[in-house]
């Protein structure tokens, strides 16, 4: 990816949010460049989101390990490592398998604070063949940073990520650790 001339950070100047996500969707497959390594692609995906979406202070994965979510590749300050199923926004999303947009994290019962700068959050479940793989978590210092356009845009980007990784093999290999 580093030498890929097609990759550049995009901004939302003169673009709607939907147009910006459409452009990011086109760029994301160039970031993966045919590479299927799950850790490498998760790492680059979080960097891609962190540097192409405005007003973020954290973007990363929590991956299912047994009955817990465990911190995966991310961008931002060090975060809590292990989240039990049903706990916090991430554990709630993992259990319900439904995206949560949280306009004010301080009003979410059981929210787990990792970075005191976070005021809103979106968490999206990642399902592979109907099995929970983990969640994608984005935090913002702004209240109400995320909306329905973000949900749709991020879910589309996640589809591209999933199509470029062999996540079920990665999940199997992690079970033996
Ligand atoms: N706030 C999350 C924890 C993860 S951090 O935001 C990185 C939660 O309540 O699950």
CSV table of C-alpha atoms in Angstrom, one decimal, residues 37-167:
chain,number,residue,atom,x,y,z
A,37,UNK,CA,-3.7,-11.2,5.8
A,38,UNK,CA,-6.4,-10.4,8.4
A,39,UNK,CA,-4.1,-8.6,10.9
A,40,UNK,CA,-2.4,-6.5,8.2
A,41,UNK,CA,-5.8,-5.6,6.6
A,42,UNK,CA,-7.4,-4.8,10.0
A,43,UNK,CA,-4.4,-2.5,10.8
A,44,UNK,CA,-4.6,-0.7,7.5
A,45,UNK,CA,-8.4,-0.4,7.6
A,46,UNK,CA,-8.3,1.3,11.0
A,47,UNK,CA,-5.6,3.7,9.8
A,48,UNK,CA,-7.6,4.3,6.6
A,49,UNK,CA,-10.7,5.2,8.6
A,50,UNK,CA,-8.8,7.3,11.2
A,51,UNK,CA,-7.1,9.5,8.6
A,52,UNK,CA,-10.0,9.8,6.1
A,53,UNK,CA,-12.9,10.5,8.5
A,54,UNK,CA,-13.0,13.7,10.4
A,55,UNK,CA,-13.6,14.2,14.1
A,56,UNK,CA,-12.4,10.8,15.3
A,57,UNK,CA,-10.2,10.1,18.3
A,58,UNK,CA,-10.3,6.3,18.1
A,59,UNK,CA,-11.0,3.6,15.5
A,60,UNK,CA,-10.5,0.0,16.0
A,61,UNK,CA,-11.5,-3.6,16.3
A,62,UNK,CA,-12.6,-5.8,19.2
A,63,UNK,CA,-12.4,-9.5,18.3
A,64,UNK,CA,-14.4,-12.3,19.7
A,65,UNK,CA,-12.3,-14.6,21.9
A,66,UNK,CA,-14.4,-17.2,23.7
A,67,UNK,CA,-17.2,-15.1,25.4
A,68,UNK,CA,-15.2,-11.9,25.5
A,69,UNK,CA,-14.2,-9.2,23.0
A,70,UNK,CA,-10.5,-8.6,23.0
A,71,UNK,CA,-8.8,-5.5,21.6
A,72,UNK,CA,-7.6,-5.8,18.0
A,73,UNK,CA,-5.8,-3.4,15.6
A,74,UNK,CA,-6.7,0.2,16.3
A,75,UNK,CA,-5.7,3.9,15.9
A,76,UNK,CA,-5.9,6.2,18.9
A,77,UNK,CA,-4.9,6.1,22.5
A,78,UNK,CA,-4.4,2.8,24.4
A,79,UNK,CA,-7.8,1.3,25.1
A,80,UNK,CA,-9.4,-1.3,27.5
A,81,UNK,CA,-8.3,-4.7,26.4
A,82,UNK,CA,-11.1,-7.1,27.3
A,83,UNK,CA,-14.9,-6.5,27.2
A,84,UNK,CA,-17.4,-9.1,28.3
A,85,UNK,CA,-20.3,-10.0,26.1
A,86,UNK,CA,-23.2,-7.6,26.9
A,87,UNK,CA,-21.0,-5.0,28.6
A,88,UNK,CA,-20.4,-1.5,27.3
A,89,UNK,CA,-21.5,-0.4,23.9
A,90,UNK,CA,-19.2,-3.0,22.2
A,91,UNK,CA,-20.5,-5.9,24.3
A,92,UNK,CA,-24.1,-4.8,23.8
A,93,UNK,CA,-23.6,-4.6,20.0
A,94,UNK,CA,-21.8,-8.0,20.0
A,95,UNK,CA,-24.7,-9.6,21.9
A,96,UNK,CA,-27.5,-8.0,19.9
A,97,UNK,CA,-25.6,-8.1,16.6
A,98,UNK,CA,-26.9,-4.8,15.7
A,99,UNK,CA,-25.2,-1.5,15.0
A,100,UNK,CA,-25.5,1.1,17.7
A,101,UNK,CA,-25.1,4.8,17.1
A,102,UNK,CA,-24.5,6.5,20.5
A,103,UNK,CA,-24.9,10.3,20.3
A,104,UNK,CA,-23.8,10.8,23.9
A,105,UNK,CA,-21.7,8.1,25.4
A,106,UNK,CA,-22.2,9.5,28.9
A,107,UNK,CA,-25.9,8.8,28.6
A,108,UNK,CA,-25.3,5.1,27.6
A,109,UNK,CA,-25.8,2.8,30.6
A,110,UNK,CA,-22.7,0.8,31.2
A,111,UNK,CA,-20.6,2.7,28.6
A,112,UNK,CA,-16.9,1.8,29.1
A,113,UNK,CA,-14.8,4.9,28.9
A,114,UNK,CA,-11.4,4.4,27.3
A,115,UNK,CA,-10.4,7.8,26.2
A,116,UNK,CA,-11.9,10.7,28.2
A,117,UNK,CA,-12.1,12.7,24.9
A,118,UNK,CA,-14.8,10.4,23.5
A,119,UNK,CA,-18.3,11.9,23.5
A,120,UNK,CA,-20.1,9.9,20.8
A,121,UNK,CA,-19.5,6.4,19.3
A,122,UNK,CA,-20.7,4.0,16.6
A,123,UNK,CA,-20.2,0.3,17.0
A,124,UNK,CA,-20.9,-2.1,14.1
A,125,UNK,CA,-21.0,-5.9,14.5
A,126,UNK,CA,-18.9,-8.1,12.1
A,127,UNK,CA,-20.6,-11.3,11.1
A,128,UNK,CA,-18.9,-14.0,9.0
A,129,UNK,CA,-21.3,-16.6,7.7
A,130,UNK,CA,-23.7,-15.7,10.5
A,131,UNK,CA,-21.0,-16.1,13.2
A,132,UNK,CA,-19.9,-13.1,15.2
A,133,UNK,CA,-16.3,-12.2,14.4
A,134,UNK,CA,-16.1,-9.0,16.4
A,135,UNK,CA,-17.0,-5.4,16.2
A,136,UNK,CA,-15.7,-2.2,14.6
A,137,UNK,CA,-15.7,0.8,17.1
A,138,UNK,CA,-15.3,4.4,16.2
A,139,UNK,CA,-15.2,7.2,18.8
A,140,UNK,CA,-15.5,11.0,18.4
A,141,UNK,CA,-14.8,13.9,20.6
A,142,UNK,CA,-18.0,15.5,19.2
A,143,UNK,CA,-21.4,14.7,20.4
A,144,UNK,CA,-23.8,13.2,17.8
A,145,UNK,CA,-20.8,12.7,15.3
A,146,UNK,CA,-22.3,9.6,13.7
A,147,UNK,CA,-25.6,9.3,11.8
A,148,UNK,CA,-27.4,6.9,9.5
A,149,UNK,CA,-25.1,8.0,6.5
A,150,UNK,CA,-22.1,6.9,8.6
A,151,UNK,CA,-23.8,3.6,9.5
A,152,UNK,CA,-24.5,2.8,5.8
A,153,UNK,CA,-21.1,4.1,4.7
A,154,UNK,CA,-19.1,2.1,7.3
A,155,UNK,CA,-21.1,-1.1,6.8
A,156,UNK,CA,-20.3,-0.8,3.0
A,157,UNK,CA,-16.6,-0.3,3.9
A,158,UNK,CA,-16.7,-3.3,6.2
A,159,UNK,CA,-18.2,-5.5,3.4
A,160,UNK,CA,-15.2,-4.5,1.3
A,161,UNK,CA,-12.8,-5.4,4.2
A,162,UNK,CA,-14.5,-8.7,4.7
A,163,UNK,CA,-14.4,-9.6,1.0
A,164,UNK,CA,-10.6,-9.0,1.1
A,165,UNK,CA,-9.8,-11.1,4.2
A,166,UNK,CA,-10.0,-14.7,5.1
A,167,UNK,CA,-11.5,-14.0,8.4
